[in-house]
Coordinates of C-alpha atoms in Angstrom, one line a residue:
Chain A
M116 CA -22.2 23.5 11.5
P117 CA -22.6 25.1 8.0
N118 CA -23.3 22.8 5.1
A119 CA -20.1 22.6 3.0
H120 CA -22.1 23.2 -0.1
I121 CA -23.0 26.7 1.0
V122 CA -19.6 27.8 2.3
K123 CA -18.9 31.0 0.8
S124 CA -15.1 31.5 0.3
Y125 CA -12.5 29.3 -1.4
D126 CA -10.3 29.9 1.8
D127 CA -13.2 28.4 3.8
E128 CA -13.3 25.3 1.7
L129 CA -9.6 24.9 1.7
R130 CA -9.7 25.1 5.5
L131 CA -12.3 22.4 5.6
L132 CA -10.2 20.3 3.5
R133 CA -7.2 20.7 5.6
D134 CA -9.3 20.0 8.8
Q135 CA -10.5 16.8 7.3
I136 CA -7.1 15.6 6.4
A137 CA -5.8 16.5 9.9
Q138 CA -8.7 14.7 11.4
M139 CA -8.2 11.6 9.4
G140 CA -4.5 11.7 10.3
G141 CA -5.3 12.0 14.0
L142 CA -7.7 9.1 13.8
A143 CA -5.0 7.0 11.9
E144 CA -2.4 7.8 14.6
A145 CA -4.8 6.8 17.4
Q146 CA -5.6 3.5 15.5
L147 CA -1.9 2.6 15.3
K148 CA -1.5 3.3 18.9
D149 CA -4.4 1.3 19.9
A150 CA -3.5 -1.6 17.6
V151 CA 0.1 -1.7 19.0
D152 CA -1.3 -1.7 22.6
A153 CA -3.7 -4.4 21.8
V154 CA -0.8 -6.5 20.6
V155 CA 1.3 -5.6 23.6
R156 CA -1.5 -6.3 26.1
R157 CA -2.8 -9.3 24.2
D158 CA -6.1 -7.5 24.4
P159 CA -8.7 -8.7 21.7
E160 CA -11.4 -6.4 22.8
L161 CA -9.2 -3.3 22.2
A162 CA -8.3 -4.9 19.0
E163 CA -12.0 -5.4 18.0
R164 CA -12.6 -1.7 18.6
V165 CA -9.7 -0.8 16.3
V166 CA -11.1 -3.1 13.4
R167 CA -14.4 -1.4 13.8
A168 CA -13.1 2.2 14.0
D169 CA -11.5 1.8 10.7
A170 CA -14.7 2.6 8.7
R171 CA -14.5 6.1 10.0
I172 CA -11.4 6.8 8.3
D173 CA -12.7 5.2 5.1
A174 CA -15.7 7.5 5.2
L175 CA -13.6 10.5 5.7
E176 CA -11.4 9.5 2.8
H177 CA -14.6 9.2 0.7
D178 CA -15.6 12.9 1.9
V179 CA -12.2 14.2 1.1
M180 CA -12.5 12.7 -2.4
Q181 CA -15.9 14.2 -3.0
R182 CA -14.8 17.5 -1.6
T183 CA -11.7 17.7 -3.9
I184 CA -13.7 16.8 -7.0
R185 CA -16.3 19.6 -6.1
M186 CA -13.6 22.1 -5.5
L187 CA -11.9 21.3 -8.9
A188 CA -15.2 21.6 -10.7
L189 CA -16.6 24.6 -9.0
R190 CA -13.5 26.6 -8.0
Q191 CA -11.0 25.6 -10.7
P192 CA -8.0 26.5 -8.5
M193 CA -4.7 27.3 -10.0
A194 CA -1.0 26.9 -9.2
A195 CA -0.5 26.4 -5.5
D196 CA -4.0 26.1 -4.6
L197 CA -4.5 23.4 -7.3
R198 CA -1.5 21.5 -6.0
E199 CA -3.0 21.8 -2.5
V200 CA -6.2 20.1 -3.5
V201 CA -4.6 17.4 -5.5
S202 CA -2.1 16.8 -2.6
A203 CA -5.2 16.4 -0.2
L204 CA -6.5 13.6 -2.4
R205 CA -3.3 11.7 -2.4
I206 CA -2.5 12.2 1.3
A207 CA -6.0 11.1 2.1
G208 CA -5.2 7.8 0.2
D209 CA -1.9 7.4 2.2
I210 CA -3.8 8.0 5.5
E211 CA -6.6 5.5 4.6
R212 CA -4.0 3.0 3.9
I213 CA -2.3 3.8 7.4
G214 CA -5.8 2.9 8.9
D215 CA -5.9 -0.4 6.9
Y216 CA -2.5 -1.6 8.2
A217 CA -3.6 -0.6 11.8
K218 CA -6.7 -2.8 11.2
N219 CA -4.6 -5.7 9.8
I220 CA -2.4 -5.5 13.0
A221 CA -5.4 -5.5 15.2
K222 CA -6.9 -8.5 13.4
R223 CA -3.9 -10.6 14.3
V224 CA -4.3 -10.0 18.0
K225 CA -7.2 -12.5 18.4
I226 CA -5.0 -15.1 17.1
L227 CA -1.9 -14.1 19.1
A228 CA -4.0 -14.1 22.3
Q229 CA -4.5 -18.0 21.8
Q230 CA -0.7 -18.6 21.2
M231 CA 2.2 -18.7 23.5
P232 CA 3.5 -15.3 24.3
V233 CA 6.7 -14.3 22.7
R234 CA 9.3 -12.0 24.0
S235 CA 9.4 -9.4 21.1
A236 CA 6.3 -7.6 22.3
S237 CA 8.4 -4.6 23.7
A238 CA 10.3 -4.3 20.2
I239 CA 7.0 -4.0 18.5
K240 CA 6.0 -1.3 21.0
R241 CA 9.3 0.6 20.3
M242 CA 8.5 0.5 16.6
G243 CA 5.0 1.5 16.9
D244 CA 5.9 4.5 19.2
L245 CA 8.5 5.7 16.8
V246 CA 6.3 5.4 13.8
Q247 CA 3.5 7.1 15.7
E248 CA 5.8 10.0 16.4
I249 CA 6.8 10.3 12.8
I250 CA 3.0 10.5 11.8
K251 CA 2.5 13.2 14.4
Q252 CA 5.4 15.1 13.1
V253 CA 4.2 14.8 9.5
L254 CA 0.7 15.9 10.3
D255 CA 1.9 18.9 12.2
A256 CA 4.2 19.7 9.3
Y257 CA 1.2 19.4 6.9
V258 CA -1.0 21.8 9.1
N259 CA 1.8 24.2 9.3
L260 CA 3.2 23.8 5.7
D261 CA 6.5 23.3 7.4
T262 CA 8.6 21.3 4.8
D263 CA 11.7 21.3 6.9
S264 CA 10.0 19.5 9.7
A265 CA 8.4 17.1 7.1
L266 CA 11.9 16.4 5.6
E267 CA 13.0 15.7 9.2
A268 CA 10.3 13.3 9.8
W269 CA 10.9 11.7 6.4
R270 CA 14.5 11.0 7.4
R271 CA 13.6 9.3 10.8
D272 CA 12.0 6.6 8.8
E273 CA 15.5 5.0 8.5
Q274 CA 15.3 4.3 12.3
V275 CA 12.0 2.4 11.7
D276 CA 13.9 0.2 9.0
A277 CA 16.6 -0.4 11.6
L278 CA 14.2 -1.6 14.2
Y279 CA 12.4 -3.7 11.8
N280 CA 15.5 -5.5 10.6
S281 CA 16.7 -6.2 14.2
L282 CA 13.2 -7.5 15.0
F283 CA 13.2 -9.7 11.9
R284 CA 16.2 -11.4 12.8
E285 CA 15.1 -11.9 16.5
L286 CA 11.9 -13.4 15.4
L287 CA 13.7 -15.9 13.1
T288 CA 15.9 -16.9 15.8
Y289 CA 13.1 -17.7 18.2
M290 CA 11.4 -19.7 15.4
M291 CA 14.5 -21.8 15.0
E292 CA 15.1 -22.3 18.6
D293 CA 11.4 -23.4 19.4
P294 CA 9.0 -24.4 16.5
R295 CA 6.2 -23.8 18.9
T296 CA 6.8 -20.0 18.5
I297 CA 6.4 -20.4 14.5
T298 CA 2.7 -19.3 14.5
P299 CA 2.9 -16.4 16.9
C300 CA 6.2 -15.2 15.5
T301 CA 5.0 -15.4 11.9
H302 CA 2.0 -13.0 13.0
L303 CA 4.5 -10.7 14.7
L304 CA 6.6 -10.6 11.6
F305 CA 3.7 -9.4 9.6
I306 CA 2.7 -7.0 12.3
A307 CA 6.3 -5.6 12.3
K308 CA 6.1 -5.3 8.5
N309 CA 2.8 -3.5 8.6
I310 CA 4.3 -0.9 11.2
E311 CA 7.2 -0.5 8.7
R312 CA 4.7 0.2 5.9
I313 CA 2.9 2.6 7.9
G314 CA 6.1 4.4 8.3
D315 CA 6.6 4.3 4.5
H316 CA 3.1 5.9 4.0
A317 CA 4.1 8.7 6.6
T318 CA 7.1 9.4 4.3
N319 CA 4.9 9.4 1.3
V320 CA 2.8 12.2 3.0
A321 CA 6.0 14.2 3.7
E322 CA 6.9 13.8 0.0
I323 CA 3.5 14.9 -1.2
L324 CA 3.7 18.0 1.2
F325 CA 7.0 18.9 -0.2
F326 CA 5.7 18.9 -3.7
Q327 CA 2.5 20.7 -2.6
V328 CA 4.6 23.5 -0.9
R329 CA 7.5 23.8 -3.2
G330 CA 6.2 22.8 -6.4
T331 CA 9.2 20.4 -7.0
L332 CA 9.9 16.8 -6.2
L333 CA 11.8 15.7 -3.3
D334 CA 14.3 14.0 -5.5
E335 CA 16.8 13.3 -2.8
E336 CA 16.5 9.4 -2.5
R337 CA 15.5 8.5 1.0
P338 CA 18.4 6.9 2.8
K339 CA 16.6 3.6 3.1
V340 CA 18.3 0.6 4.8
D341 CA 17.2 -2.1 2.5
S342 CA 15.3 -4.3 4.9
V343 CA 14.8 -7.3 2.6
E344 CA 18.8 -7.5 1.9
L345 CA 19.7 -6.9 5.6
A346 CA 17.2 -9.4 6.8
A347 CA 18.9 -11.9 4.5
A348 CA 22.5 -10.8 5.9
G349 CA 21.1 -11.4 9.4
T350 CA 19.8 -14.9 8.9
T351 CA 21.9 -16.7 6.3
G352 CA 24.7 -17.1 8.8
G353 CA 22.2 -18.3 11.5
R354 CA 21.3 -21.7 12.6
A355 CA 19.5 -22.5 9.3
Chain B
M1271 CA 5.8 12.2 -31.6
P1272 CA 4.1 15.5 -30.8
N1273 CA 5.1 17.2 -27.6
A1274 CA 2.1 16.9 -25.1
H1275 CA 2.4 20.7 -24.3
I1276 CA 1.2 21.6 -27.8
V1277 CA -1.4 18.9 -28.3
K1278 CA -4.5 20.7 -29.6
S1279 CA -7.8 19.2 -28.3
Y1280 CA -8.7 18.0 -24.8
D1281 CA -9.7 14.7 -26.3
D1282 CA -6.1 14.2 -27.5
E1283 CA -4.8 14.9 -24.0
L1284 CA -7.3 12.5 -22.4
R1285 CA -6.1 9.9 -24.9
L1286 CA -2.5 10.5 -23.9
L1287 CA -3.4 10.1 -20.4
R1288 CA -5.2 6.8 -20.9
D1289 CA -2.3 5.7 -23.0
Q1290 CA 0.1 6.5 -20.2
I1291 CA -1.9 4.7 -17.6
A1292 CA -2.4 1.7 -19.9
Q1293 CA 1.5 1.5 -20.5
M1294 CA 2.0 1.8 -16.7
G1295 CA -0.4 -1.1 -16.3
G1296 CA 1.3 -3.2 -19.0
L1297 CA 4.6 -2.6 -17.5
A1298 CA 3.4 -3.5 -13.9
E1299 CA 1.8 -6.7 -15.1
A1300 CA 5.2 -7.7 -16.8
Q1301 CA 7.0 -6.9 -13.6
L1302 CA 4.9 -9.2 -11.6
K1303 CA 5.3 -12.0 -14.2
D1304 CA 9.2 -11.5 -14.2
A1305 CA 9.3 -11.3 -10.5
V1306 CA 7.3 -14.4 -9.9
D1307 CA 9.4 -16.3 -12.6
A1308 CA 12.6 -15.3 -10.9
V1309 CA 11.3 -16.7 -7.5
V1310 CA 10.3 -20.0 -9.3
R1311 CA 13.5 -20.3 -11.4
R1312 CA 15.6 -19.1 -8.5
D1313 CA 17.1 -16.6 -11.0
P1314 CA 18.9 -13.6 -9.3
E1315 CA 19.6 -12.1 -12.7
L1316 CA 16.1 -11.7 -13.8
A1317 CA 15.2 -10.5 -10.4
E1318 CA 17.8 -7.8 -10.6
R1319 CA 16.3 -6.7 -13.9
V1320 CA 13.1 -6.4 -12.2
V1321 CA 14.4 -4.2 -9.5
R1322 CA 15.9 -1.9 -12.0
A1323 CA 13.0 -1.7 -14.2
D1324 CA 10.9 -0.3 -11.4
A1325 CA 12.1 3.2 -12.0
R1326 CA 10.3 3.3 -15.4
I1327 CA 7.1 2.9 -13.5
D1328 CA 7.8 5.5 -10.9
A1329 CA 8.8 8.0 -13.7
L1330 CA 5.6 7.3 -15.6
E1331 CA 3.6 8.0 -12.4
H1332 CA 5.3 11.2 -12.1
D1333 CA 4.4 12.0 -15.6
V1334 CA 0.8 11.2 -15.1
M1335 CA 0.8 13.4 -11.9
Q1336 CA 2.2 16.4 -13.9
R1337 CA -0.2 15.7 -16.8
T1338 CA -3.2 15.6 -14.6
I1339 CA -2.3 18.8 -12.8
R1340 CA -1.7 20.5 -16.1
M1341 CA -5.0 19.3 -17.5
L1342 CA -6.9 20.5 -14.3
A1343 CA -5.2 23.9 -14.5
L1344 CA -5.6 24.5 -18.2
R1345 CA -8.6 22.7 -19.3
Q1346 CA -10.7 22.7 -16.1
P1347 CA -12.8 19.6 -17.0
M1348 CA -16.2 19.1 -15.5
A1349 CA -18.4 16.1 -14.6
A1350 CA -17.2 12.8 -16.3
D1351 CA -14.1 14.3 -17.7
L1352 CA -13.0 15.7 -14.3
R1353 CA -13.7 12.3 -12.8
E1354 CA -11.6 10.7 -15.3
V1355 CA -8.7 12.8 -14.8
V1356 CA -8.9 12.4 -11.0
S1357 CA -9.3 8.7 -11.5
A1358 CA -6.2 8.4 -13.7
L1359 CA -4.1 10.1 -10.8
R1360 CA -5.5 7.6 -8.2
I1361 CA -5.1 4.6 -10.7
A1362 CA -1.5 5.6 -11.4
G1363 CA -0.9 5.6 -7.6
D1364 CA -2.2 2.0 -7.4
I1365 CA -0.2 0.8 -10.4
E1366 CA 2.9 2.5 -9.0
R1367 CA 2.4 0.4 -5.7
I1368 CA 1.9 -2.8 -7.7
G1369 CA 5.3 -2.2 -9.2
D1370 CA 6.8 -1.6 -5.9
Y1371 CA 5.5 -5.0 -4.5
A1372 CA 6.9 -6.8 -7.6
K1373 CA 10.3 -5.2 -6.9
N1374 CA 10.0 -6.3 -3.4
I1375 CA 9.4 -9.8 -4.4
A1376 CA 12.3 -9.8 -6.8
K1377 CA 14.6 -8.5 -4.1
R1378 CA 13.9 -11.6 -2.1
V1379 CA 15.2 -13.9 -4.8
K1380 CA 18.8 -13.2 -4.1
I1381 CA 18.2 -14.5 -0.8
L1382 CA 16.0 -17.4 -1.6
A1383 CA 18.6 -18.6 -4.3
Q1384 CA 21.1 -19.0 -1.2
Q1385 CA 18.6 -21.1 0.8
M1386 CA 17.4 -24.6 0.4
P1387 CA 14.6 -25.0 -2.1
V1388 CA 11.1 -25.2 -0.7
R1389 CA 8.2 -27.0 -2.5
S1390 CA 5.7 -24.0 -2.5
A1391 CA 7.2 -22.5 -5.7
S1392 CA 4.3 -23.9 -7.8
A1393 CA 1.6 -22.4 -5.5
I1394 CA 3.4 -19.0 -5.7
K1395 CA 3.3 -19.4 -9.6
R1396 CA -0.4 -20.2 -9.4
M1397 CA -1.1 -17.1 -7.3
G1398 CA 1.0 -15.0 -9.6
D1399 CA -0.7 -16.2 -12.7
L1400 CA -4.1 -15.5 -11.4
V1401 CA -3.2 -11.9 -10.1
Q1402 CA -1.7 -11.2 -13.5
E1403 CA -4.8 -12.3 -15.2
I1404 CA -6.9 -10.1 -12.8
I1405 CA -4.6 -7.1 -13.6
K1406 CA -4.9 -7.7 -17.4
Q1407 CA -8.7 -7.9 -17.1
V1408 CA -8.9 -4.7 -15.0
L1409 CA -6.6 -2.8 -17.5
D1410 CA -8.6 -4.0 -20.4
A1411 CA -11.7 -2.9 -18.7
Y1412 CA -10.1 0.5 -18.1
V1413 CA -9.2 0.9 -21.8
N1414 CA -12.7 -0.1 -22.7
L1415 CA -14.6 1.7 -19.8
D1416 CA -16.1 -1.7 -19.2
T1417 CA -17.4 -1.7 -15.6
D1418 CA -19.1 -5.1 -15.9
S1419 CA -15.6 -6.8 -16.7
A1420 CA -14.1 -4.6 -14.0
L1421 CA -16.5 -5.9 -11.5
E1422 CA -16.0 -9.4 -12.7
A1423 CA -12.2 -9.0 -12.2
W1424 CA -13.0 -7.5 -8.8
R1425 CA -14.8 -10.6 -7.7
R1426 CA -12.0 -12.9 -8.8
D1427 CA -9.8 -11.5 -6.1
E1428 CA -11.6 -13.9 -3.7
Q1429 CA -9.7 -16.7 -5.3
V1430 CA -6.4 -15.1 -4.7
D1431 CA -7.2 -14.8 -1.0
A1432 CA -8.1 -18.4 -1.0
L1433 CA -4.8 -19.4 -2.6
Y1434 CA -2.9 -17.2 -0.2
N1435 CA -4.7 -18.8 2.8
S1436 CA -3.7 -22.3 1.7
L1437 CA -0.1 -21.3 0.8
F1438 CA 0.1 -19.8 4.3
R1439 CA -0.8 -22.9 6.1
E1440 CA 1.5 -25.0 3.9
L1441 CA 4.4 -22.8 4.7
L1442 CA 3.8 -22.9 8.4
T1443 CA 3.6 -26.6 8.2
Y1444 CA 6.9 -26.8 6.5
M1445 CA 8.6 -24.6 9.1
M1446 CA 7.3 -26.7 12.0
E1447 CA 8.4 -29.9 10.2
D1448 CA 12.0 -28.6 9.4
P1449 CA 13.4 -25.5 11.0
R1450 CA 16.0 -25.3 8.4
T1451 CA 13.2 -24.1 6.0
I1452 CA 12.3 -21.2 8.4
T1453 CA 14.3 -18.6 6.5
P1454 CA 13.2 -19.4 3.0
C1455 CA 9.6 -20.0 4.1
T1456 CA 9.5 -16.7 5.8
H1457 CA 10.5 -15.0 2.6
L1458 CA 8.0 -17.0 0.6
L1459 CA 5.4 -16.0 3.0
F1460 CA 6.2 -12.2 2.5
I1461 CA 6.2 -12.9 -1.4
A1462 CA 2.6 -14.6 -1.3
K1463 CA 1.6 -11.6 0.8
N1464 CA 3.0 -9.2 -1.7
I1465 CA 1.0 -11.0 -4.5
E1466 CA -2.2 -10.8 -2.4
R1467 CA -1.7 -7.1 -2.0
I1468 CA -1.1 -6.5 -5.7
G1469 CA -4.4 -8.3 -6.1
D1470 CA -5.9 -5.8 -3.7
H1471 CA -4.6 -2.8 -5.7
A1472 CA -6.0 -4.4 -8.9
T1473 CA -9.4 -4.5 -7.2
N1474 CA -8.8 -0.9 -6.2
V1475 CA -8.4 0.1 -9.8
A1476 CA -11.7 -1.7 -10.6
E1477 CA -13.3 0.4 -7.9
I1478 CA -11.9 3.6 -9.0
L1479 CA -12.9 2.9 -12.7
F1480 CA -16.5 2.0 -11.4
F1481 CA -16.7 5.4 -9.8
Q1482 CA -15.3 7.2 -12.8
V1483 CA -17.7 5.7 -15.3
R1484 CA -20.8 5.5 -13.1
G1485 CA -20.2 8.4 -10.8
T1486 CA -21.3 6.2 -7.6
L1487 CA -19.3 4.1 -5.3
L1488 CA -19.1 0.6 -5.7
D1489 CA -20.6 0.0 -2.2
E1490 CA -21.2 -3.8 -2.4
E1491 CA -18.5 -5.0 0.0
R1492 CA -16.0 -7.2 -1.6
P1493 CA -16.6 -10.9 -0.6
K1494 CA -13.3 -11.0 1.0
V1495 CA -12.2 -14.2 2.8
D1496 CA -10.5 -12.8 5.7
S1497 CA -6.9 -14.0 5.3
V1498 CA -5.7 -13.2 8.7
E1499 CA -8.6 -15.1 10.4
L1500 CA -8.5 -18.1 8.2
A1501 CA -4.6 -18.3 8.6
A1502 CA -5.3 -18.6 12.2
A1503 CA -8.0 -21.3 11.9
G1504 CA -5.7 -23.3 9.7
T1505 CA -2.8 -23.2 12.3
T1506 CA -4.0 -23.2 15.8
G1507 CA -5.1 -26.8 15.4
G1508 CA -1.6 -27.6 14.2
R1509 CA 1.5 -28.7 15.8
A1510 CA 2.2 -25.5 17.5

């Protein structure tokens, strides 16, 4: 593999940058999958692997930062090229955060495995699968500079919010019915919230890509179902 | 006020960029304060003001992004100047996220005000005050390029984690003792988590500043008390 410092053309550098972003994204997607599988299977060993693997994503983010700064300094890109380099820096930040959330999910598995099982694991799995698909679609859109597909992925986040809201209510109901489930349900609530946030970061990437390609902001406000308020609506009429 | 487009010197542009970051930071700090006050006083009107005010931070972040891209294109800064411009872009992202968390806290106030009061409000206030101080210290460090002070603020985040862990256990205990508190305690848990994450973003800013000024990564791992694991240690021996 050639040393990045001696790569000849700007296009080569840009390609390396894109590859690195795609690689980070692929890792983050796999981390989410493994973290959710670890929750569902109550598998602390798999969870431990997820926790350890996060360092690779962090290292890649650092590489992307170094590379973008070097490209800005040496190549002084303009217009669309400049937007692409700046976007890469920001997208790397969002992917790094996705990795953090996956790690955070994995860390809760050790605790969950010591607690009584709760029925909601399948709903967590459904949320995880959906968010994974959204990440995949956004990453493919990034590689192909396909803003239509990015926009479509961005809109799908609404479904994630809906799943989160229904899971939130379900978990609160369990806790009220049986206080022994309070500890595991609390951790599942945070896990669900983490998955929802991963979805938000995937939509961020879609927004950054939109700006990168079209040079304008995606100012259509995402049709977000407000999870905080809905969660309230679902619980104030409940047993509490 | 002169139009930024016709500002003459690069130093002037850099000063405007710094001012904008400082202004964003000041707003985010105020938003956190108001959001926590709204929680403590159960004040939905104050909370509503916080929710509405978040748009100003978002608009400033957008301005910072436009300005940095313009500076990169027209001024082609090198070395320390380049690091400062790239850092500004990243710091603006962290501050914007702090604003989002403050808004999220505020959104829960409407629900909390309809629920029975829970004793933990004072602990939330303590966490909020501490994180606010950390943000202030980091912002002052940013303005003065004072990496020692940034590092000191960065280390204080450990205290935030400790407060969060103790609050987490306290809220779980309340829920187990009285299921009627499950809904309000769940929202307080998320509020506490949001404050803890705001602290994480403040430490991010300290790390970015360190890189900006010294040109090397702060690779001393932050002495983070692992909140997920401690929270488990505090609860597995409990009534559940």
